[in-house]
């Protein structure tokens, strides 16, 4: 268990060091999470406001891993490799869109 935790921590450090998008999304989370705790009127609203931010970070980590695998295999341009990277990026975009939609819905109703 401790070894798995160490590997996870190493992955977070690598993502922070190597991935600008991950750093930007962590900084967004530094704003979103406290704001969600502050503005949520109850536990369910707080969870609804905070959870999508963690989903963004999770998907960004998976996308970064996918990109690392694709780039390791070859630096040549390949249609399928490009598609894989684009789809991973689209997943991040959708998770950010979900974050925005949840915040809009919570505050509009």
PDB file of N, CA and C in Angstrom:
ATOM      1  N   UNK A   1       0.816  -1.189   0.000  1.00  0.00           N
ATOM      2  CA  UNK A   1       0.000   0.000   0.000  1.00  0.00           C
ATOM      3  C   UNK A   1       0.867   1.264   0.000  1.00  0.00           C
ATOM      4  N   UNK A   2       1.915   1.260   0.811  1.00  0.00           N
ATOM      5  CA  UNK A   2       2.788   2.427   0.862  1.00  0.00           C
ATOM      6  C   UNK A   2       3.521   2.615  -0.458  1.00  0.00           C
ATOM      7  N   UNK A   3       3.892   1.510  -1.091  1.00  0.00           N
ATOM      8  CA  UNK A   3       4.574   1.591  -2.384  1.00  0.00           C
ATOM      9  C   UNK A   3       3.639   2.195  -3.434  1.00  0.00           C
ATOM     10  N   UNK A   4       2.384   1.768  -3.438  1.00  0.00           N
ATOM     11  CA  UNK A   4       1.407   2.306  -4.387  1.00  0.00           C
ATOM     12  C   UNK A   4       1.206   3.803  -4.145  1.00  0.00           C
ATOM     13  N   UNK A   5       1.154   4.208  -2.891  1.00  0.00           N
ATOM     14  CA  UNK A   5       1.019   5.626  -2.559  1.00  0.00           C
ATOM     15  C   UNK A   5       2.233   6.408  -3.054  1.00  0.00           C
ATOM     16  N   UNK A   6       3.410   5.838  -2.919  1.00  0.00           N
ATOM     17  CA  UNK A   6       4.631   6.503  -3.392  1.00  0.00           C
ATOM     18  C   UNK A   6       4.606   6.655  -4.909  1.00  0.00           C
ATOM     19  N   UNK A   7       4.148   5.630  -5.621  1.00  0.00           N
ATOM     20  CA  UNK A   7       4.046   5.727  -7.082  1.00  0.00           C
ATOM     21  C   UNK A   7       3.025   6.800  -7.480  1.00  0.00           C
ATOM     22  N   UNK A   8       1.925   6.858  -6.767  1.00  0.00           N
ATOM     23  CA  UNK A   8       0.908   7.872  -7.057  1.00  0.00           C
ATOM     24  C   UNK A   8       1.469   9.271  -6.829  1.00  0.00           C
ATOM     25  N   UNK A   9       2.175   9.461  -5.748  1.00  0.00           N
ATOM     26  CA  UNK A   9       2.777  10.761  -5.448  1.00  0.00           C
ATOM     27  C   UNK A   9       3.788  11.133  -6.531  1.00  0.00           C
ATOM     28  N   UNK A  10       4.577  10.143  -6.980  1.00  0.00           N
ATOM     29  CA  UNK A  10       5.545  10.380  -8.049  1.00  0.00           C
ATOM     30  C   UNK A  10       4.839  10.808  -9.335  1.00  0.00           C
ATOM     31  N   UNK A  11       3.689  10.187  -9.616  1.00  0.00           N
ATOM     32  CA  UNK A  11       2.916  10.556 -10.796  1.00  0.00           C
ATOM     33  C   UNK A  11       2.410  11.980 -10.713  1.00  0.00           C
ATOM     34  N   UNK A  12       1.931  12.382  -9.554  1.00  0.00           N
ATOM     35  CA  UNK A  12       1.476  13.762  -9.375  1.00  0.00           C
ATOM     36  C   UNK A  12       2.630  14.754  -9.540  1.00  0.00           C
ATOM     37  N   UNK A  13       3.784  14.416  -8.976  1.00  0.00           N
ATOM     38  CA  UNK A  13       4.947  15.297  -9.121  1.00  0.00           C
ATOM     39  C   UNK A  13       5.383  15.394 -10.574  1.00  0.00           C
ATOM     40  N   UNK A  14       5.362  14.277 -11.288  1.00  0.00           N
ATOM     41  CA  UNK A  14       5.739  14.286 -12.703  1.00  0.00           C
ATOM     42  C   UNK A  14       4.764  15.125 -13.519  1.00  0.00           C
ATOM     43  N   UNK A  15       3.488  14.963 -13.258  1.00  0.00           N
ATOM     44  CA  UNK A  15       2.486  15.742 -13.985  1.00  0.00           C
ATOM     45  C   UNK A  15       2.675  17.226 -13.702  1.00  0.00           C
ATOM     46  N   UNK A  16       2.929  17.584 -12.455  1.00  0.00           N
ATOM     47  CA  UNK A  16       3.143  18.988 -12.106  1.00  0.00           C
ATOM     48  C   UNK A  16       4.375  19.545 -12.822  1.00  0.00           C
ATOM     49  N   UNK A  17       5.431  18.767 -12.846  1.00  0.00           N
ATOM     50  CA  UNK A  17       6.694  19.209 -13.428  1.00  0.00           C
ATOM     51  C   UNK A  17       6.636  19.287 -14.963  1.00  0.00           C
ATOM     52  N   UNK A  18       5.965  18.333 -15.594  1.00  0.00           N
ATOM     53  CA  UNK A  18       6.032  18.194 -17.051  1.00  0.00           C
ATOM     54  C   UNK A  18       4.837  18.756 -17.813  1.00  0.00           C
ATOM     55  N   UNK A  19       3.707  18.919 -17.168  1.00  0.00           N
ATOM     56  CA  UNK A  19       2.475  19.252 -17.885  1.00  0.00           C
ATOM     57  C   UNK A  19       1.936  20.619 -17.473  1.00  0.00           C
ATOM     58  N   UNK A  20       2.099  21.601 -18.364  1.00  0.00           N
ATOM     59  CA  UNK A  20       1.607  22.950 -18.075  1.00  0.00           C
ATOM     60  C   UNK A  20       0.099  22.967 -17.855  1.00  0.00           C
ATOM     61  N   UNK A  21      -0.632  22.202 -18.658  1.00  0.00           N
ATOM     62  CA  UNK A  21      -2.096  22.173 -18.519  1.00  0.00           C
ATOM     63  C   UNK A  21      -2.497  21.671 -17.130  1.00  0.00           C
ATOM     64  N   UNK A  22      -1.778  20.667 -16.609  1.00  0.00           N
ATOM     65  CA  UNK A  22      -2.091  20.157 -15.274  1.00  0.00           C
ATOM     66  C   UNK A  22      -1.852  21.238 -14.227  1.00  0.00           C
ATOM     67  N   UNK A  23      -0.750  21.960 -14.348  1.00  0.00           N
ATOM     68  CA  UNK A  23      -0.475  23.049 -13.393  1.00  0.00           C
ATOM     69  C   UNK A  23      -1.566  24.113 -13.456  1.00  0.00           C
ATOM     70  N   UNK A  24      -1.980  24.468 -14.663  1.00  0.00           N
ATOM     71  CA  UNK A  24      -3.037  25.469 -14.814  1.00  0.00           C
ATOM     72  C   UNK A  24      -4.348  24.985 -14.188  1.00  0.00           C
ATOM     73  N   UNK A  25      -4.664  23.716 -14.380  1.00  0.00           N
ATOM     74  CA  UNK A  25      -5.914  23.180 -13.821  1.00  0.00           C
ATOM     75  C   UNK A  25      -5.841  23.036 -12.308  1.00  0.00           C
ATOM     76  N   UNK A  26      -4.662  22.732 -11.772  1.00  0.00           N
ATOM     77  CA  UNK A  26      -4.506  22.715 -10.316  1.00  0.00           C
ATOM     78  C   UNK A  26      -4.726  24.124  -9.764  1.00  0.00           C
ATOM     79  N   UNK A  27      -4.181  25.119 -10.433  1.00  0.00           N
ATOM     80  CA  UNK A  27      -4.383  26.502  -9.987  1.00  0.00           C
ATOM     81  C   UNK A  27      -5.856  26.899 -10.081  1.00  0.00           C
ATOM     82  N   UNK A  28      -6.547  26.434 -11.113  1.00  0.00           N
ATOM     83  CA  UNK A  28      -7.988  26.642 -11.190  1.00  0.00           C
ATOM     84  C   UNK A  28      -8.677  25.975  -9.992  1.00  0.00           C
ATOM     85  N   UNK A  29      -8.238  24.780  -9.653  1.00  0.00           N
ATOM     86  CA  UNK A  29      -8.804  24.063  -8.507  1.00  0.00           C
ATOM     87  C   UNK A  29      -8.577  24.785  -7.187  1.00  0.00           C
ATOM     88  N   UNK A  30      -7.452  25.482  -7.078  1.00  0.00           N
ATOM     89  CA  UNK A  30      -7.163  26.250  -5.863  1.00  0.00           C
ATOM     90  C   UNK A  30      -8.214  27.337  -5.670  1.00  0.00           C
ATOM     91  N   UNK A  31      -8.803  27.800  -6.749  1.00  0.00           N
ATOM     92  CA  UNK A  31      -9.874  28.795  -6.677  1.00  0.00           C
ATOM     93  C   UNK A  31     -11.233  28.107  -6.549  1.00  0.00           C
ATOM     94  N   UNK A  32     -11.474  27.099  -7.384  1.00  0.00           N
ATOM     95  CA  UNK A  32     -12.796  26.465  -7.475  1.00  0.00           C
ATOM     96  C   UNK A  32     -13.175  25.721  -6.191  1.00  0.00           C
ATOM     97  N   UNK A  33     -12.262  24.958  -5.619  1.00  0.00           N
ATOM     98  CA  UNK A  33     -12.604  24.145  -4.445  1.00  0.00           C
ATOM     99  C   UNK A  33     -12.991  25.019  -3.247  1.00  0.00           C
ATOM    100  N   UNK A  34     -12.167  25.997  -2.851  1.00  0.00           N
ATOM    101  CA  UNK A  34     -12.621  26.849  -1.743  1.00  0.00           C
ATOM    102  C   UNK A  34     -13.902  27.617  -2.066  1.00  0.00           C
ATOM    103  N   UNK A  35     -14.041  28.076  -3.329  1.00  0.00           N
ATOM    104  CA  UNK A  35     -15.266  28.789  -3.712  1.00  0.00           C
ATOM    105  C   UNK A  35     -16.475  27.860  -3.618  1.00  0.00           C
ATOM    106  N   UNK A  36     -16.310  26.610  -4.022  1.00  0.00           N
ATOM    107  CA  UNK A  36     -17.410  25.650  -3.923  1.00  0.00           C
ATOM    108  C   UNK A  36     -17.808  25.385  -2.488  1.00  0.00           C
ATOM    109  N   UNK A  37     -16.819  25.305  -1.605  1.00  0.00           N
ATOM    110  CA  UNK A  37     -17.114  25.108  -0.183  1.00  0.00           C
ATOM    111  C   UNK A  37     -17.835  26.334   0.375  1.00  0.00           C
ATOM    112  N   UNK A  38     -17.382  27.508  -0.014  1.00  0.00           N
ATOM    113  CA  UNK A  38     -17.960  28.752   0.501  1.00  0.00           C
ATOM    114  C   UNK A  38     -19.373  28.990  -0.039  1.00  0.00           C
ATOM    115  N   UNK A  39     -19.558  28.831  -1.334  1.00  0.00           N
ATOM    116  CA  UNK A  39     -20.828  29.184  -1.957  1.00  0.00           C
ATOM    117  C   UNK A  39     -21.876  28.079  -1.889  1.00  0.00           C
ATOM    118  N   UNK A  40     -21.469  26.842  -1.703  1.00  0.00           N
ATOM    119  CA  UNK A  40     -22.449  25.763  -1.586  1.00  0.00           C
ATOM    120  C   UNK A  40     -23.285  25.943  -0.326  1.00  0.00           C
ATOM    121  N   UNK A  41     -24.590  25.792  -0.470  1.00  0.00           N
ATOM    122  CA  UNK A  41     -25.473  26.028   0.676  1.00  0.00           C
ATOM    123  C   UNK A  41     -25.635  24.811   1.570  1.00  0.00           C
ATOM    124  N   UNK A  42     -25.260  23.639   1.063  1.00  0.00           N
ATOM    125  CA  UNK A  42     -25.333  22.412   1.862  1.00  0.00           C
ATOM    126  C   UNK A  42     -24.298  21.435   1.315  1.00  0.00           C
ATOM    127  N   UNK A  43     -24.212  20.304   1.937  1.00  0.00           N
ATOM    128  CA  UNK A  43     -23.207  19.326   1.535  1.00  0.00           C
ATOM    129  C   UNK A  43     -23.351  18.865   0.098  1.00  0.00           C
ATOM    130  N   UNK A  44     -24.572  18.677  -0.354  1.00  0.00           N
ATOM    131  CA  UNK A  44     -24.804  18.213  -1.719  1.00  0.00           C
ATOM    132  C   UNK A  44     -24.364  19.271  -2.740  1.00  0.00           C
ATOM    133  N   UNK A  45     -24.692  20.518  -2.491  1.00  0.00           N
ATOM    134  CA  UNK A  45     -24.250  21.577  -3.404  1.00  0.00           C
ATOM    135  C   UNK A  45     -22.739  21.715  -3.393  1.00  0.00           C
ATOM    136  N   UNK A  46     -22.141  21.626  -2.228  1.00  0.00           N
ATOM    137  CA  UNK A  46     -20.676  21.717  -2.152  1.00  0.00           C
ATOM    138  C   UNK A  46     -20.030  20.592  -2.951  1.00  0.00           C
ATOM    139  N   UNK A  47     -20.551  19.386  -2.790  1.00  0.00           N
ATOM    140  CA  UNK A  47     -20.023  18.246  -3.543  1.00  0.00           C
ATOM    141  C   UNK A  47     -20.214  18.447  -5.042  1.00  0.00           C
ATOM    142  N   UNK A  48     -21.375  18.959  -5.434  1.00  0.00           N
ATOM    143  CA  UNK A  48     -21.655  19.184  -6.853  1.00  0.00           C
ATOM    144  C   UNK A  48     -20.722  20.234  -7.443  1.00  0.00           C
ATOM    145  N   UNK A  49     -20.360  21.232  -6.665  1.00  0.00           N
ATOM    146  CA  UNK A  49     -19.478  22.282  -7.157  1.00  0.00           C
ATOM    147  C   UNK A  49     -18.019  21.848  -7.192  1.00  0.00           C
ATOM    148  N   UNK A  50     -17.627  20.963  -6.291  1.00  0.00           N
ATOM    149  CA  UNK A  50     -16.230  20.560  -6.170  1.00  0.00           C
ATOM    150  C   UNK A  50     -15.890  19.342  -7.025  1.00  0.00           C
ATOM    151  N   UNK A  51     -16.772  18.364  -7.086  1.00  0.00           N
ATOM    152  CA  UNK A  51     -16.476  17.095  -7.759  1.00  0.00           C
ATOM    153  C   UNK A  51     -16.028  17.249  -9.212  1.00  0.00           C
ATOM    154  N   UNK A  52     -16.681  18.100 -10.014  1.00  0.00           N
ATOM    155  CA  UNK A  52     -16.215  18.219 -11.400  1.00  0.00           C
ATOM    156  C   UNK A  52     -14.781  18.736 -11.521  1.00  0.00           C
ATOM    157  N   UNK A  53     -14.325  19.507 -10.548  1.00  0.00           N
ATOM    158  CA  UNK A  53     -12.948  19.991 -10.586  1.00  0.00           C
ATOM    159  C   UNK A  53     -11.979  18.826 -10.440  1.00  0.00           C
ATOM    160  N   UNK A  54     -12.301  17.892  -9.545  1.00  0.00           N
ATOM    161  CA  UNK A  54     -11.451  16.714  -9.401  1.00  0.00           C
ATOM    162  C   UNK A  54     -11.518  15.837 -10.648  1.00  0.00           C
ATOM    163  N   UNK A  55     -12.682  15.796 -11.277  1.00  0.00           N
ATOM    164  CA  UNK A  55     -12.821  15.052 -12.530  1.00  0.00           C
ATOM    165  C   UNK A  55     -11.925  15.660 -13.605  1.00  0.00           C
ATOM    166  N   UNK A  56     -11.856  16.973 -13.680  1.00  0.00           N
ATOM    167  CA  UNK A  56     -10.968  17.637 -14.638  1.00  0.00           C
ATOM    168  C   UNK A  56      -9.529  17.186 -14.407  1.00  0.00           C
ATOM    169  N   UNK A  57      -9.097  17.187 -13.159  1.00  0.00           N
ATOM    170  CA  UNK A  57      -7.719  16.798 -12.846  1.00  0.00           C
ATOM    171  C   UNK A  57      -7.460  15.337 -13.174  1.00  0.00           C
ATOM    172  N   UNK A  58      -8.416  14.476 -12.867  1.00  0.00           N
ATOM    173  CA  UNK A  58      -8.272  13.050 -13.160  1.00  0.00           C
ATOM    174  C   UNK A  58      -8.148  12.827 -14.664  1.00  0.00           C
ATOM    175  N   UNK A  59      -9.022  13.465 -15.426  1.00  0.00           N
ATOM    176  CA  UNK A  59      -8.990  13.286 -16.877  1.00  0.00           C
ATOM    177  C   UNK A  59      -7.710  13.881 -17.465  1.00  0.00           C
ATOM    178  N   UNK A  60      -7.244  14.987 -16.914  1.00  0.00           N
ATOM    179  CA  UNK A  60      -5.978  15.560 -17.390  1.00  0.00           C
ATOM    180  C   UNK A  60      -4.822  14.604 -17.128  1.00  0.00           C
ATOM    181  N   UNK A  61      -4.818  13.959 -15.973  1.00  0.00           N
ATOM    182  CA  UNK A  61      -3.762  12.984 -15.686  1.00  0.00           C
ATOM    183  C   UNK A  61      -3.816  11.817 -16.672  1.00  0.00           C
ATOM    184  N   UNK A  62      -5.015  11.314 -16.948  1.00  0.00           N
ATOM    185  CA  UNK A  62      -5.150  10.220 -17.919  1.00  0.00           C
ATOM    186  C   UNK A  62      -4.722  10.680 -19.308  1.00  0.00           C
ATOM    187  N   UNK A  63      -5.102  11.885 -19.691  1.00  0.00           N
ATOM    188  CA  UNK A  63      -4.710  12.424 -20.989  1.00  0.00           C
ATOM    189  C   UNK A  63      -3.191  12.562 -21.084  1.00  0.00           C
ATOM    190  N   UNK A  64      -2.572  13.023 -20.017  1.00  0.00           N
ATOM    191  CA  UNK A  64      -1.110  13.162 -20.016  1.00  0.00           C
ATOM    192  C   UNK A  64      -0.433  11.803 -20.152  1.00  0.00           C
ATOM    193  N   UNK A  65      -0.984  10.809 -19.481  1.00  0.00           N
ATOM    194  CA  UNK A  65      -0.444   9.460 -19.611  1.00  0.00           C
ATOM    195  C   UNK A  65      -0.589   8.925 -21.026  1.00  0.00           C
ATOM    196  N   UNK A  66      -1.743   9.148 -21.620  1.00  0.00           N
ATOM    197  CA  UNK A  66      -1.978   8.727 -23.003  1.00  0.00           C
ATOM    198  C   UNK A  66      -0.994   9.414 -23.940  1.00  0.00           C
ATOM    199  N   UNK A  67      -0.812  10.708 -23.774  1.00  0.00           N
ATOM    200  CA  UNK A  67       0.127  11.436 -24.626  1.00  0.00           C
ATOM    201  C   UNK A  67       1.552  10.927 -24.452  1.00  0.00           C
ATOM    202  N   UNK A  68       1.938  10.598 -23.231  1.00  0.00           N
ATOM    203  CA  UNK A  68       3.283  10.073 -22.991  1.00  0.00           C
ATOM    204  C   UNK A  68       3.482   8.740 -23.709  1.00  0.00           C
ATOM    205  N   UNK A  69       2.479   7.880 -23.673  1.00  0.00           N
ATOM    206  CA  UNK A  69       2.583   6.593 -24.358  1.00  0.00           C
ATOM    207  C   UNK A  69       2.687   6.802 -25.863  1.00  0.00           C
ATOM    208  N   UNK A  70       1.849   7.667 -26.405  1.00  0.00           N
ATOM    209  CA  UNK A  70       1.866   7.930 -27.846  1.00  0.00           C
ATOM    210  C   UNK A  70       3.214   8.513 -28.256  1.00  0.00           C
ATOM    211  N   UNK A  71       3.721   9.481 -27.488  1.00  0.00           N
ATOM    212  CA  UNK A  71       4.993  10.115 -27.829  1.00  0.00           C
ATOM    213  C   UNK A  71       6.167   9.161 -27.658  1.00  0.00           C
ATOM    214  N   UNK A  72       6.083   8.241 -26.719  1.00  0.00           N
ATOM    215  CA  UNK A  72       7.162   7.275 -26.502  1.00  0.00           C
ATOM    216  C   UNK A  72       7.288   6.332 -27.678  1.00  0.00           C
ATOM    217  N   UNK A  73       6.153   5.954 -28.224  1.00  0.00           N
ATOM    218  CA  UNK A  73       6.147   4.996 -29.324  1.00  0.00           C
ATOM    219  C   UNK A  73       6.849   5.556 -30.551  1.00  0.00           C
ATOM    220  N   UNK A  74       6.584   6.824 -30.864  1.00  0.00           N
ATOM    221  CA  UNK A  74       7.189   7.420 -32.050  1.00  0.00           C
ATOM    222  C   UNK A  74       6.935   8.918 -32.047  1.00  0.00           C
ATOM    223  N   UNK A  75       7.890   9.656 -32.541  1.00  0.00           N
ATOM    224  CA  UNK A  75       7.707  11.092 -32.689  1.00  0.00           C
ATOM    225  C   UNK A  75       7.257  11.452 -34.105  1.00  0.00           C
ATOM    226  N   UNK A  76       7.153  10.438 -34.961  1.00  0.00           N
ATOM    227  CA  UNK A  76       6.650  10.673 -36.316  1.00  0.00           C
ATOM    228  C   UNK A  76       5.160  10.976 -36.261  1.00  0.00           C
ATOM    229  N   UNK A  77       4.686  11.759 -37.230  1.00  0.00           N
ATOM    230  CA  UNK A  77       3.261  12.069 -37.300  1.00  0.00           C
ATOM    231  C   UNK A  77       2.519  10.832 -37.772  1.00  0.00           C
ATOM    232  N   UNK A  78       1.515  10.475 -37.006  1.00  0.00           N
ATOM    233  CA  UNK A  78       0.697   9.312 -37.331  1.00  0.00           C
ATOM    234  C   UNK A  78      -0.761   9.692 -37.103  1.00  0.00           C
ATOM    235  N   UNK A  79      -1.615   9.330 -38.046  1.00  0.00           N
ATOM    236  CA  UNK A  79      -3.021   9.723 -37.967  1.00  0.00           C
ATOM    237  C   UNK A  79      -3.687   9.182 -36.707  1.00  0.00           C
ATOM    238  N   UNK A  80      -3.457   7.923 -36.384  1.00  0.00           N
ATOM    239  CA  UNK A  80      -4.096   7.329 -35.203  1.00  0.00           C
ATOM    240  C   UNK A  80      -3.539   7.900 -33.901  1.00  0.00           C
ATOM    241  N   UNK A  81      -2.242   8.148 -33.879  1.00  0.00           N
ATOM    242  CA  UNK A  81      -1.650   8.758 -32.685  1.00  0.00           C
ATOM    243  C   UNK A  81      -2.212  10.158 -32.482  1.00  0.00           C
ATOM    244  N   UNK A  82      -2.335  10.913 -33.569  1.00  0.00           N
ATOM    245  CA  UNK A  82      -2.921  12.246 -33.480  1.00  0.00           C
ATOM    246  C   UNK A  82      -4.361  12.191 -33.018  1.00  0.00           C
ATOM    247  N   UNK A  83      -5.102  11.213 -33.526  1.00  0.00           N
ATOM    248  CA  UNK A  83      -6.495  11.068 -33.114  1.00  0.00           C
ATOM    249  C   UNK A  83      -6.582  10.741 -31.625  1.00  0.00           C
ATOM    250  N   UNK A  84      -5.711   9.855 -31.145  1.00  0.00           N
ATOM    251  CA  UNK A  84      -5.716   9.490 -29.724  1.00  0.00           C
ATOM    252  C   UNK A  84      -5.461  10.718 -28.853  1.00  0.00           C
ATOM    253  N   UNK A  85      -4.498  11.530 -29.249  1.00  0.00           N
ATOM    254  CA  UNK A  85      -4.190  12.730 -28.474  1.00  0.00           C
ATOM    255  C   UNK A  85      -5.331  13.743 -28.541  1.00  0.00           C
ATOM    256  N   UNK A  86      -5.949  13.872 -29.710  1.00  0.00           N
ATOM    257  CA  UNK A  86      -7.078  14.792 -29.849  1.00  0.00           C
ATOM    258  C   UNK A  86      -8.273  14.345 -29.021  1.00  0.00           C
ATOM    259  N   UNK A  87      -8.537  13.054 -29.000  1.00  0.00           N
ATOM    260  CA  UNK A  87      -9.662  12.528 -28.211  1.00  0.00           C
ATOM    261  C   UNK A  87      -9.407  12.743 -26.721  1.00  0.00           C
ATOM    262  N   UNK A  88      -8.170  12.527 -26.276  1.00  0.00           N
ATOM    263  CA  UNK A  88      -7.834  12.803 -24.879  1.00  0.00           C
ATOM    264  C   UNK A  88      -8.033  14.264 -24.532  1.00  0.00           C
ATOM    265  N   UNK A  89      -7.632  15.130 -25.424  1.00  0.00           N
ATOM    266  CA  UNK A  89      -7.827  16.564 -25.217  1.00  0.00           C
ATOM    267  C   UNK A  89      -9.309  16.913 -25.183  1.00  0.00           C
ATOM    268  N   UNK A  90     -10.091  16.272 -26.037  1.00  0.00           N
ATOM    269  CA  UNK A  90     -11.539  16.506 -26.044  1.00  0.00           C
ATOM    270  C   UNK A  90     -12.168  16.079 -24.719  1.00  0.00           C
ATOM    271  N   UNK A  91     -11.661  15.003 -24.136  1.00  0.00           N
ATOM    272  CA  UNK A  91     -12.175  14.553 -22.838  1.00  0.00           C
ATOM    273  C   UNK A  91     -11.922  15.616 -21.767  1.00  0.00           C
ATOM    274  N   UNK A  92     -10.757  16.227 -21.794  1.00  0.00           N
ATOM    275  CA  UNK A  92     -10.453  17.304 -20.849  1.00  0.00           C
ATOM    276  C   UNK A  92     -11.406  18.475 -21.075  1.00  0.00           C
ATOM    277  N   UNK A  93     -11.616  18.841 -22.340  1.00  0.00           N
ATOM    278  CA  UNK A  93     -12.524  19.939 -22.660  1.00  0.00           C
ATOM    279  C   UNK A  93     -13.935  19.656 -22.149  1.00  0.00           C
ATOM    280  N   UNK A  94     -14.410  18.433 -22.343  1.00  0.00           N
ATOM    281  CA  UNK A  94     -15.757  18.084 -21.863  1.00  0.00           C
ATOM    282  C   UNK A  94     -15.840  18.147 -20.341  1.00  0.00           C
ATOM    283  N   UNK A  95     -14.785  17.741 -19.661  1.00  0.00           N
ATOM    284  CA  UNK A  95     -14.818  17.805 -18.197  1.00  0.00           C
ATOM    285  C   UNK A  95     -14.828  19.255 -17.716  1.00  0.00           C
ATOM    286  N   UNK A  96     -14.103  20.132 -18.397  1.00  0.00           N
ATOM    287  CA  UNK A  96     -14.150  21.556 -18.055  1.00  0.00           C
ATOM    288  C   UNK A  96     -15.531  22.134 -18.346  1.00  0.00           C
ATOM    289  N   UNK A  97     -16.143  21.685 -19.428  1.00  0.00           N
ATOM    290  CA  UNK A  97     -17.506  22.124 -19.758  1.00  0.00           C
ATOM    291  C   UNK A  97     -18.482  21.665 -18.688  1.00  0.00           C
ATOM    292  N   UNK A  98     -18.328  20.437 -18.214  1.00  0.00           N
ATOM    293  CA  UNK A  98     -19.167  19.933 -17.128  1.00  0.00           C
ATOM    294  C   UNK A  98     -19.024  20.801 -15.883  1.00  0.00           C
ATOM    295  N   UNK A  99     -17.801  21.167 -15.548  1.00  0.00           N
ATOM    296  CA  UNK A  99     -17.561  22.040 -14.397  1.00  0.00           C
ATOM    297  C   UNK A  99     -18.345  23.339 -14.547  1.00  0.00           C
ATOM    298  N   UNK A 100     -18.264  23.950 -15.711  1.00  0.00           N
ATOM    299  CA  UNK A 100     -18.971  25.204 -15.953  1.00  0.00           C
ATOM    300  C   UNK A 100     -20.486  25.020 -15.875  1.00  0.00           C
ATOM    301  N   UNK A 101     -20.995  23.963 -16.487  1.00  0.00           N
ATOM    302  CA  UNK A 101     -22.439  23.716 -16.475  1.00  0.00           C
ATOM    303  C   UNK A 101     -22.954  23.501 -15.061  1.00  0.00           C
ATOM    304  N   UNK A 102     -22.247  22.732 -14.263  1.00  0.00           N
ATOM    305  CA  UNK A 102     -22.679  22.479 -12.884  1.00  0.00           C
ATOM    306  C   UNK A 102     -22.730  23.787 -12.105  1.00  0.00           C
ATOM    307  N   UNK A 103     -21.695  24.617 -12.234  1.00  0.00           N
ATOM    308  CA  UNK A 103     -21.696  25.895 -11.522  1.00  0.00           C
ATOM    309  C   UNK A 103     -22.860  26.766 -11.970  1.00  0.00           C
ATOM    310  N   UNK A 104     -23.117  26.817 -13.268  1.00  0.00           N
ATOM    311  CA  UNK A 104     -24.242  27.609 -13.774  1.00  0.00           C
ATOM    312  C   UNK A 104     -25.555  27.082 -13.222  1.00  0.00           C
ATOM    313  N   UNK A 105     -25.754  25.781 -13.246  1.00  0.00           N
ATOM    314  CA  UNK A 105     -27.008  25.203 -12.774  1.00  0.00           C
ATOM    315  C   UNK A 105     -27.226  25.417 -11.276  1.00  0.00           C
ATOM    316  N   UNK A 106     -26.174  25.253 -10.501  1.00  0.00           N
ATOM    317  CA  UNK A 106     -26.296  25.436  -9.055  1.00  0.00           C
ATOM    318  C   UNK A 106     -26.675  26.891  -8.742  1.00  0.00           C
ATOM    319  N   UNK A 107     -26.043  27.831  -9.410  1.00  0.00           N
ATOM    320  CA  UNK A 107     -26.293  29.232  -9.104  1.00  0.00           C
ATOM    321  C   UNK A 107     -27.523  29.801  -9.794  1.00  0.00           C
ATOM    322  N   UNK A 108     -28.070  29.104 -10.772  1.00  0.00           N
ATOM    323  CA  UNK A 108     -29.261  29.617 -11.445  1.00  0.00           C
ATOM    324  C   UNK A 108     -30.545  29.101 -10.822  1.00  0.00           C
ATOM    325  N   UNK A 109     -30.431  28.136  -9.938  1.00  0.00           N
ATOM    326  CA  UNK A 109     -31.671  27.589  -9.453  1.00  0.00           C
ATOM    327  C   UNK A 109     -31.707  27.346  -8.014  1.00  0.00           C
TER     328      UNK A 109
END
